[in-house]
């Protein structure tokens, strides 16, 4: 039984296999339209989502399977006091694979122990979001033709941004990666992420000003300041617009810079950039559906 709780649950070879299958699906979608005939995917979302939940549902429907689930905690029996572990055990009687998002970090691990079907972590608090990382790696591969030998800027809320933590963890397995980590001091990467970079001898710079490095970047991964993780609204308001990417700020950037964002966007990328060829964040959304089709097939041992 294979689960995807953390991106480290997949070897580099397995990640590359999923990316390769996703690329094959993009070119041969019809071949996959019945692969999950009779299978059911459950989406249990205790936190809001647009992309992750709907892309998993779209992925399963495109594979010929069915979906069930809930989009908010208020419609689940956890509001009556049921544990996550019991919820998982119950839903495992109805579905072949479970996708769960929960605000509590590590909540999935508790449920995992009793699960009879594969579980995919669709985001646990501010910690990790591994299926977003697969989306990001597929996007980078399609835009840059490789992942090795890239200089990648990660900008915004690096403390609470779970997509950043999982992406950095995955990138430590690639060769000659250089990371420029740009955030206000208060929102720098957590210590355990820094330790992972050091352990893996990844070259990285922490800065408050990504613009100083803009001309070096192959990829710029923007993130939203995660309002919902702040204890103080005043602190959020002080930091929320600390960096806004606009046309002027990428004047010196490479012509083939790949600008990414896991979305949702609030104010950190000016909408005027959406028409720039370097804006890849909506292509990234599309990659999310295809990579999740490949991930479902992998975890259900179908292919
Ligand atoms: N990227 C992402 O996780 O988006 P949602 O919160 O809309 O699922």
mmCIF file of C-alpha atoms and ligand atoms in Angstrom:
data_model
loop_
_atom_site.group_PDB
_atom_site.id
_atom_site.type_symbol
_atom_site.label_atom_id
_atom_site.label_comp_id
_atom_site.label_asym_id
_atom_site.label_seq_id
_atom_site.Cartn_x
_atom_site.Cartn_y
_atom_site.Cartn_z
ATOM 1 C CA UNK A 1 0.000 0.000 0.000
ATOM 2 C CA UNK A 2 1.545 3.254 -1.159
ATOM 3 C CA UNK A 3 0.438 6.625 0.230
ATOM 4 C CA UNK A 4 1.567 10.151 -0.645
ATOM 5 C CA UNK A 5 1.783 11.960 2.672
ATOM 6 C CA UNK A 6 5.121 13.633 2.077
ATOM 7 C CA UNK A 7 6.995 14.121 -1.193
ATOM 8 C CA UNK A 8 9.712 11.863 0.266
ATOM 9 C CA UNK A 9 7.250 8.957 0.052
ATOM 10 C CA UNK A 10 8.185 8.920 -3.640
ATOM 11 C CA UNK A 11 11.684 8.104 -4.859
ATOM 12 C CA UNK A 12 13.202 10.345 -7.531
ATOM 13 C CA UNK A 13 12.598 7.505 -10.010
ATOM 14 C CA UNK A 14 8.917 7.345 -9.039
ATOM 15 C CA UNK A 15 8.563 11.125 -9.405
ATOM 16 C CA UNK A 16 10.100 10.908 -12.871
ATOM 17 C CA UNK A 17 7.818 7.998 -13.771
ATOM 18 C CA UNK A 18 4.748 10.063 -12.736
ATOM 19 C CA UNK A 19 5.993 13.049 -14.766
ATOM 20 C CA UNK A 20 6.597 10.786 -17.749
ATOM 21 C CA UNK A 21 3.107 9.231 -17.513
ATOM 22 C CA UNK A 22 1.583 12.728 -17.136
ATOM 23 C CA UNK A 23 3.365 13.831 -20.326
ATOM 24 C CA UNK A 24 2.068 10.725 -22.101
ATOM 25 C CA UNK A 25 -1.491 11.461 -20.891
ATOM 26 C CA UNK A 26 -1.230 15.041 -22.220
ATOM 27 C CA UNK A 27 -0.463 13.674 -25.698
ATOM 28 C CA UNK A 28 -2.789 10.643 -25.568
ATOM 29 C CA UNK A 29 -5.660 11.601 -23.269
ATOM 30 C CA UNK A 30 -8.217 9.297 -24.891
ATOM 31 C CA UNK A 31 -6.087 6.211 -24.189
ATOM 32 C CA UNK A 32 -6.645 6.815 -20.475
ATOM 33 C CA UNK A 33 -10.381 7.502 -20.487
ATOM 34 C CA UNK A 34 -11.409 4.131 -19.044
ATOM 35 C CA UNK A 35 -8.379 3.256 -16.921
ATOM 36 C CA UNK A 36 -10.264 3.838 -13.662
ATOM 37 C CA UNK A 37 -13.607 2.388 -14.725
ATOM 38 C CA UNK A 38 -15.426 1.354 -11.535
ATOM 39 C CA UNK A 39 -12.993 3.142 -9.196
ATOM 40 C CA UNK A 40 -14.015 5.846 -6.726
ATOM 41 C CA UNK A 41 -11.918 8.740 -5.452
ATOM 42 C CA UNK A 42 -12.972 10.494 -2.239
ATOM 43 C CA UNK A 43 -12.017 14.110 -1.565
ATOM 44 C CA UNK A 44 -12.108 15.057 2.125
ATOM 45 C CA UNK A 45 -11.397 18.758 2.398
ATOM 46 C CA UNK A 46 -11.360 20.265 5.889
ATOM 47 C CA UNK A 47 -9.894 23.476 4.416
ATOM 48 C CA UNK A 48 -10.963 25.483 1.353
ATOM 49 C CA UNK A 49 -9.575 24.591 -2.077
ATOM 50 C CA UNK A 50 -10.325 25.328 -5.703
ATOM 51 C CA UNK A 51 -7.474 23.777 -7.694
ATOM 52 C CA UNK A 52 -6.451 20.755 -5.651
ATOM 53 C CA UNK A 53 -9.909 19.352 -4.994
ATOM 54 C CA UNK A 54 -11.336 20.069 -8.423
ATOM 55 C CA UNK A 55 -8.223 18.879 -10.266
ATOM 56 C CA UNK A 56 -8.276 15.572 -8.399
ATOM 57 C CA UNK A 57 -11.975 15.215 -9.170
ATOM 58 C CA UNK A 58 -11.436 16.160 -12.816
ATOM 59 C CA UNK A 59 -8.503 13.726 -12.981
ATOM 60 C CA UNK A 60 -10.580 10.794 -11.715
ATOM 61 C CA UNK A 61 -13.516 11.670 -13.992
ATOM 62 C CA UNK A 62 -11.144 11.896 -16.986
ATOM 63 C CA UNK A 63 -9.871 8.408 -16.081
ATOM 64 C CA UNK A 64 -13.429 7.070 -16.219
ATOM 65 C CA UNK A 65 -13.866 6.767 -12.450
ATOM 66 C CA UNK A 66 -16.253 8.435 -10.029
ATOM 67 C CA UNK A 67 -15.871 10.891 -7.152
ATOM 68 C CA UNK A 68 -17.497 11.593 -3.808
ATOM 69 C CA UNK A 69 -16.576 13.699 -0.813
ATOM 70 C CA UNK A 70 -17.029 16.973 0.995
ATOM 71 C CA UNK A 71 -15.547 20.426 0.538
ATOM 72 C CA UNK A 72 -15.715 21.738 4.100
ATOM 73 C CA UNK A 73 -15.454 20.418 7.610
ATOM 74 C CA UNK A 74 -18.959 21.671 8.442
ATOM 75 C CA UNK A 75 -20.498 18.901 6.323
ATOM 76 C CA UNK A 76 -18.525 16.047 7.919
ATOM 77 C CA UNK A 77 -19.136 14.146 11.151
ATOM 78 C CA UNK A 78 -15.857 15.419 12.605
ATOM 79 C CA UNK A 79 -18.016 18.368 13.732
ATOM 80 C CA UNK A 80 -19.761 15.820 16.015
ATOM 81 C CA UNK A 81 -16.390 14.787 17.420
ATOM 82 C CA UNK A 82 -15.412 11.914 15.099
ATOM 83 C CA UNK A 83 -11.646 11.437 14.758
ATOM 84 C CA UNK A 84 -9.757 11.731 11.477
ATOM 85 C CA UNK A 85 -8.662 8.084 11.873
ATOM 86 C CA UNK A 86 -12.294 6.904 12.096
ATOM 87 C CA UNK A 87 -13.253 9.151 9.177
ATOM 88 C CA UNK A 88 -10.497 7.619 7.041
ATOM 89 C CA UNK A 89 -11.450 4.071 8.055
ATOM 90 C CA UNK A 90 -15.070 4.802 7.150
ATOM 91 C CA UNK A 91 -14.379 6.447 3.792
ATOM 92 C CA UNK A 92 -12.046 3.541 2.936
ATOM 93 C CA UNK A 93 -15.206 1.388 2.836
ATOM 94 C CA UNK A 94 -16.687 3.602 0.104
ATOM 95 C CA UNK A 95 -13.708 4.679 -1.985
ATOM 96 C CA UNK A 96 -10.589 3.158 -3.598
ATOM 97 C CA UNK A 97 -8.376 6.187 -2.934
ATOM 98 C CA UNK A 98 -8.665 9.176 -0.585
ATOM 99 C CA UNK A 99 -7.445 12.751 -1.019
ATOM 100 C CA UNK A 100 -7.465 14.780 2.171
ATOM 101 C CA UNK A 101 -6.647 18.385 3.111
ATOM 102 C CA UNK A 102 -6.545 19.314 6.779
ATOM 103 C CA UNK A 103 -5.355 22.424 8.660
ATOM 104 C CA UNK A 104 -3.558 20.322 11.285
ATOM 105 C CA UNK A 105 0.004 19.419 10.387
ATOM 106 C CA UNK A 106 0.481 15.657 10.422
ATOM 107 C CA UNK A 107 -3.268 14.964 10.832
ATOM 108 C CA UNK A 108 -3.041 12.608 7.890
ATOM 109 C CA UNK A 109 -0.396 10.445 9.516
ATOM 110 C CA UNK A 110 -2.824 9.552 12.276
ATOM 111 C CA UNK A 111 -5.442 8.455 9.734
ATOM 112 C CA UNK A 112 -2.920 6.688 7.561
ATOM 113 C CA UNK A 113 -2.238 3.965 10.089
ATOM 114 C CA UNK A 114 -5.735 2.555 9.717
ATOM 115 C CA UNK A 115 -6.334 3.266 6.059
ATOM 116 C CA UNK A 116 -7.092 0.312 3.795
ATOM 117 C CA UNK A 117 -6.818 2.477 0.665
ATOM 118 C CA UNK A 118 -4.109 4.901 -0.534
ATOM 119 C CA UNK A 119 -4.224 8.403 0.957
ATOM 120 C CA UNK A 120 -2.949 11.523 -0.748
ATOM 121 C CA UNK A 121 -2.079 14.524 1.398
ATOM 122 C CA UNK A 122 -3.654 17.534 -0.330
ATOM 123 C CA UNK A 123 -2.081 19.951 2.155
ATOM 124 C CA UNK A 124 -1.541 19.674 5.918
ATOM 125 C CA UNK A 125 -1.513 23.106 7.507
ATOM 126 C CA UNK A 126 1.610 25.065 6.642
ATOM 127 C CA UNK A 127 3.790 21.966 6.290
ATOM 128 C CA UNK A 128 3.517 20.131 2.986
ATOM 129 C CA UNK A 129 1.581 19.724 -0.255
ATOM 130 C CA UNK A 130 3.224 16.923 -2.251
ATOM 131 C CA UNK A 131 0.803 16.672 -5.177
ATOM 132 C CA UNK A 132 1.357 20.410 -5.810
ATOM 133 C CA UNK A 133 5.070 19.603 -6.003
ATOM 134 C CA UNK A 134 4.422 17.004 -8.706
ATOM 135 C CA UNK A 135 2.442 19.701 -10.536
ATOM 136 C CA UNK A 136 5.346 22.123 -10.151
ATOM 137 C CA UNK A 137 7.949 19.614 -11.341
ATOM 138 C CA UNK A 138 5.870 18.703 -14.390
ATOM 139 C CA UNK A 139 5.507 22.414 -15.208
ATOM 140 C CA UNK A 140 9.240 23.061 -14.843
ATOM 141 C CA UNK A 141 10.064 20.010 -16.991
ATOM 142 C CA UNK A 142 7.692 21.135 -19.736
ATOM 143 C CA UNK A 143 8.846 24.751 -19.678
ATOM 144 C CA UNK A 144 12.608 24.258 -19.198
ATOM 145 C CA UNK A 145 13.092 20.729 -20.567
ATOM 146 C CA UNK A 146 14.895 19.692 -17.353
ATOM 147 C CA UNK A 147 15.087 20.227 -13.604
ATOM 148 C CA UNK A 148 18.848 19.846 -13.077
ATOM 149 C CA UNK A 149 21.148 22.881 -13.401
ATOM 150 C CA UNK A 150 18.486 25.535 -12.759
ATOM 151 C CA UNK A 151 18.557 28.672 -10.632
ATOM 152 C CA UNK A 152 15.178 28.892 -8.953
ATOM 153 C CA UNK A 153 13.844 31.842 -6.956
ATOM 154 C CA UNK A 154 11.178 31.187 -4.339
ATOM 155 C CA UNK A 155 9.511 34.363 -3.167
ATOM 156 C CA UNK A 156 6.851 35.348 -0.630
ATOM 157 C CA UNK A 157 5.729 33.410 2.426
ATOM 158 C CA UNK A 158 8.424 30.768 2.792
ATOM 159 C CA UNK A 159 7.499 30.099 6.421
ATOM 160 C CA UNK A 160 3.882 29.020 6.064
ATOM 161 C CA UNK A 161 3.906 28.212 2.320
ATOM 162 C CA UNK A 162 3.516 24.419 2.294
ATOM 163 C CA UNK A 163 4.033 24.214 -1.465
ATOM 164 C CA UNK A 164 7.485 25.770 -0.990
ATOM 165 C CA UNK A 165 8.502 23.238 1.682
ATOM 166 C CA UNK A 166 7.554 20.231 -0.446
ATOM 167 C CA UNK A 167 9.096 21.710 -3.592
ATOM 168 C CA UNK A 168 12.415 22.447 -1.853
ATOM 169 C CA UNK A 169 12.452 18.895 -0.469
ATOM 170 C CA UNK A 170 11.983 17.480 -3.973
ATOM 171 C CA UNK A 171 14.576 19.811 -5.528
ATOM 172 C CA UNK A 172 17.270 18.628 -3.106
ATOM 173 C CA UNK A 173 17.372 15.395 -5.152
ATOM 174 C CA UNK A 174 18.344 17.153 -8.388
ATOM 175 C CA UNK A 175 21.827 18.150 -9.564
ATOM 176 C CA UNK A 176 23.331 21.597 -9.452
ATOM 177 C CA UNK A 177 20.214 23.380 -8.239
ATOM 178 C CA UNK A 178 20.708 26.904 -6.893
ATOM 179 C CA UNK A 179 17.939 28.430 -4.781
ATOM 180 C CA UNK A 180 17.307 32.124 -4.104
ATOM 181 C CA UNK A 181 14.930 32.298 -1.127
ATOM 182 C CA UNK A 182 13.326 35.721 -0.907
ATOM 183 C CA UNK A 183 10.972 36.767 1.884
ATOM 184 C CA UNK A 184 10.577 39.271 4.684
ATOM 185 C CA UNK A 185 12.746 38.164 7.651
ATOM 186 C CA UNK A 186 9.615 37.091 9.560
ATOM 187 C CA UNK A 187 8.617 34.664 6.785
ATOM 188 C CA UNK A 188 11.877 32.847 6.089
ATOM 189 C CA UNK A 189 11.927 29.058 5.612
ATOM 190 C CA UNK A 190 11.512 26.970 8.789
ATOM 191 C CA UNK A 191 14.672 25.552 10.368
ATOM 192 C CA UNK A 192 13.888 21.947 9.334
ATOM 193 C CA UNK A 193 13.799 23.044 5.669
ATOM 194 C CA UNK A 194 17.100 24.915 6.065
ATOM 195 C CA UNK A 195 18.623 21.776 7.609
ATOM 196 C CA UNK A 196 17.481 19.713 4.630
ATOM 197 C CA UNK A 197 19.207 22.159 2.269
ATOM 198 C CA UNK A 198 22.431 21.999 4.283
ATOM 199 C CA UNK A 199 22.352 18.187 4.611
ATOM 200 C CA UNK A 200 21.961 17.852 0.845
ATOM 201 C CA UNK A 201 24.620 20.490 0.113
ATOM 202 C CA UNK A 202 22.230 22.632 -1.932
ATOM 203 C CA UNK A 203 23.542 26.093 -2.790
ATOM 204 C CA UNK A 204 21.078 28.701 -1.478
ATOM 205 C CA UNK A 205 20.874 32.384 -0.661
ATOM 206 C CA UNK A 206 18.357 33.970 1.699
ATOM 207 C CA UNK A 207 17.467 37.550 0.824
ATOM 208 C CA UNK A 208 14.735 40.154 1.266
ATOM 209 C CA UNK A 209 15.197 41.440 -2.276
ATOM 210 C CA UNK A 210 14.702 38.993 -5.147
ATOM 211 C CA UNK A 211 15.278 41.827 -7.637
ATOM 212 C CA UNK A 212 19.028 41.704 -6.951
ATOM 213 C CA UNK A 213 19.048 38.177 -8.427
ATOM 214 C CA UNK A 214 16.328 38.536 -11.066
ATOM 215 C CA UNK A 215 18.671 38.291 -14.059
ATOM 216 C CA UNK A 216 20.094 34.960 -12.757
ATOM 217 C CA UNK A 217 16.765 33.154 -12.449
ATOM 218 C CA UNK A 218 15.484 30.370 -14.707
ATOM 219 C CA UNK A 219 12.341 29.935 -12.618
ATOM 220 C CA UNK A 220 10.619 32.369 -10.245
ATOM 221 C CA UNK A 221 8.133 30.668 -7.922
ATOM 222 C CA UNK A 222 5.897 33.285 -6.307
ATOM 223 C CA UNK A 223 3.697 32.542 -3.288
ATOM 224 C CA UNK A 224 0.859 34.192 -1.418
ATOM 225 C CA UNK A 225 1.292 35.451 2.138
ATOM 226 C CA UNK A 226 -0.771 32.812 3.992
ATOM 227 C CA UNK A 227 -3.264 34.982 5.894
ATOM 228 C CA UNK A 228 -4.949 31.983 7.524
ATOM 229 C CA UNK A 229 -1.728 30.908 9.290
ATOM 230 C CA UNK A 230 -1.074 34.257 11.050
ATOM 231 C CA UNK A 231 -1.936 34.642 14.719
ATOM 232 C CA UNK A 232 -2.148 38.436 14.391
ATOM 233 C CA UNK A 233 -4.124 40.215 11.661
ATOM 234 C CA UNK A 234 -1.983 43.342 12.183
ATOM 235 C CA UNK A 235 1.146 41.309 11.417
ATOM 236 C CA UNK A 236 -0.482 39.943 8.258
ATOM 237 C CA UNK A 237 -1.489 43.441 7.141
ATOM 238 C CA UNK A 238 2.060 44.696 7.744
ATOM 239 C CA UNK A 239 3.599 41.963 5.571
ATOM 240 C CA UNK A 240 0.935 41.196 2.980
ATOM 241 C CA UNK A 241 2.143 43.470 0.180
ATOM 242 C CA UNK A 242 5.842 43.291 0.964
ATOM 243 C CA UNK A 243 6.649 42.237 -2.626
ATOM 244 C CA UNK A 244 4.489 42.592 -5.725
ATOM 245 C CA UNK A 245 5.907 41.256 -9.000
ATOM 246 C CA UNK A 246 5.172 43.541 -11.944
ATOM 247 C CA UNK A 247 6.412 44.268 -15.466
ATOM 248 C CA UNK A 248 9.100 46.686 -14.280
ATOM 249 C CA UNK A 249 10.614 44.174 -11.855
ATOM 250 C CA UNK A 250 11.241 41.612 -14.608
ATOM 251 C CA UNK A 251 12.813 44.095 -17.051
ATOM 252 C CA UNK A 252 16.251 42.499 -16.509
ATOM 253 C CA UNK A 253 14.994 38.918 -16.259
ATOM 254 C CA UNK A 254 15.852 36.205 -18.765
ATOM 255 C CA UNK A 255 13.631 36.116 -21.837
ATOM 256 C CA UNK A 256 12.737 32.511 -21.009
ATOM 257 C CA UNK A 257 12.155 33.013 -17.284
ATOM 258 C CA UNK A 258 9.358 30.722 -16.092
ATOM 259 C CA UNK A 259 7.118 32.560 -13.590
ATOM 260 C CA UNK A 260 5.136 30.151 -11.463
ATOM 261 C CA UNK A 261 2.630 30.413 -8.605
ATOM 262 C CA UNK A 262 0.659 27.570 -6.996
ATOM 263 C CA UNK A 263 -2.288 29.976 -6.730
ATOM 264 C CA UNK A 264 -4.540 31.363 -5.358
ATOM 265 C CA UNK A 265 -2.988 34.755 -6.088
ATOM 266 C CA UNK A 266 -3.990 37.725 -3.965
ATOM 267 C CA UNK A 267 -1.807 40.693 -4.864
ATOM 268 C CA UNK A 268 1.709 39.310 -5.268
ATOM 269 C CA UNK A 269 1.705 39.165 -9.080
ATOM 270 C CA UNK A 270 0.283 42.114 -10.955
ATOM 271 C CA UNK A 271 -2.428 40.973 -13.413
ATOM 272 C CA UNK A 272 -0.659 42.941 -16.164
ATOM 273 C CA UNK A 273 1.941 40.142 -16.154
ATOM 274 C CA UNK A 274 -0.633 37.531 -17.129
ATOM 275 C CA UNK A 275 -0.156 38.328 -20.827
ATOM 276 C CA UNK A 276 3.630 37.984 -20.657
ATOM 277 C CA UNK A 277 4.919 34.763 -22.288
ATOM 278 C CA UNK A 278 6.904 34.100 -19.134
ATOM 279 C CA UNK A 279 3.771 33.827 -16.949
ATOM 280 C CA UNK A 280 3.297 30.071 -16.549
ATOM 281 C CA UNK A 281 0.928 29.896 -13.572
ATOM 282 C CA UNK A 282 -2.188 29.012 -15.541
ATOM 283 C CA UNK A 283 -0.255 26.400 -17.540
ATOM 284 C CA UNK A 284 0.768 25.106 -14.098
ATOM 285 C CA UNK A 285 -2.923 24.743 -13.152
ATOM 286 C CA UNK A 286 -3.457 22.600 -16.244
ATOM 287 C CA UNK A 287 -0.431 20.442 -15.412
ATOM 288 C CA UNK A 288 -2.073 19.772 -12.037
ATOM 289 C CA UNK A 289 -4.900 17.783 -13.579
ATOM 290 C CA UNK A 290 -2.613 15.630 -15.739
ATOM 291 C CA UNK A 291 -0.078 14.910 -13.021
ATOM 292 C CA UNK A 292 -2.889 13.925 -10.655
ATOM 293 C CA UNK A 293 -4.231 11.525 -13.289
ATOM 294 C CA UNK A 294 -0.769 9.931 -13.370
ATOM 295 C CA UNK A 295 -0.565 9.894 -9.569
ATOM 296 C CA UNK A 296 -3.952 8.172 -9.191
ATOM 297 C CA UNK A 297 -2.869 5.494 -11.687
ATOM 298 C CA UNK A 298 0.412 4.995 -9.829
ATOM 299 C CA UNK A 299 -1.179 4.647 -6.372
ATOM 300 C CA UNK A 300 -3.879 2.311 -7.696
ATOM 301 C CA UNK A 301 -1.245 0.223 -9.494
ATOM 302 C CA UNK A 302 -2.945 0.758 -12.857
ATOM 303 C CA UNK A 303 -1.011 1.525 -16.016
HETATM 304 N N1 LIG B 1 -2.523 25.346 -5.236
HETATM 305 C C1 LIG B 1 -3.496 25.028 -4.374
HETATM 306 O O1 LIG B 1 -3.315 24.218 -3.444
HETATM 307 O O2 LIG B 1 -4.683 25.677 -4.615
HETATM 308 P P1 LIG B 1 -6.038 25.426 -3.823
HETATM 309 O O3 LIG B 1 -5.842 25.917 -2.415
HETATM 310 O O4 LIG B 1 -7.091 26.203 -4.570
HETATM 311 O O5 LIG B 1 -6.305 23.947 -3.832
#
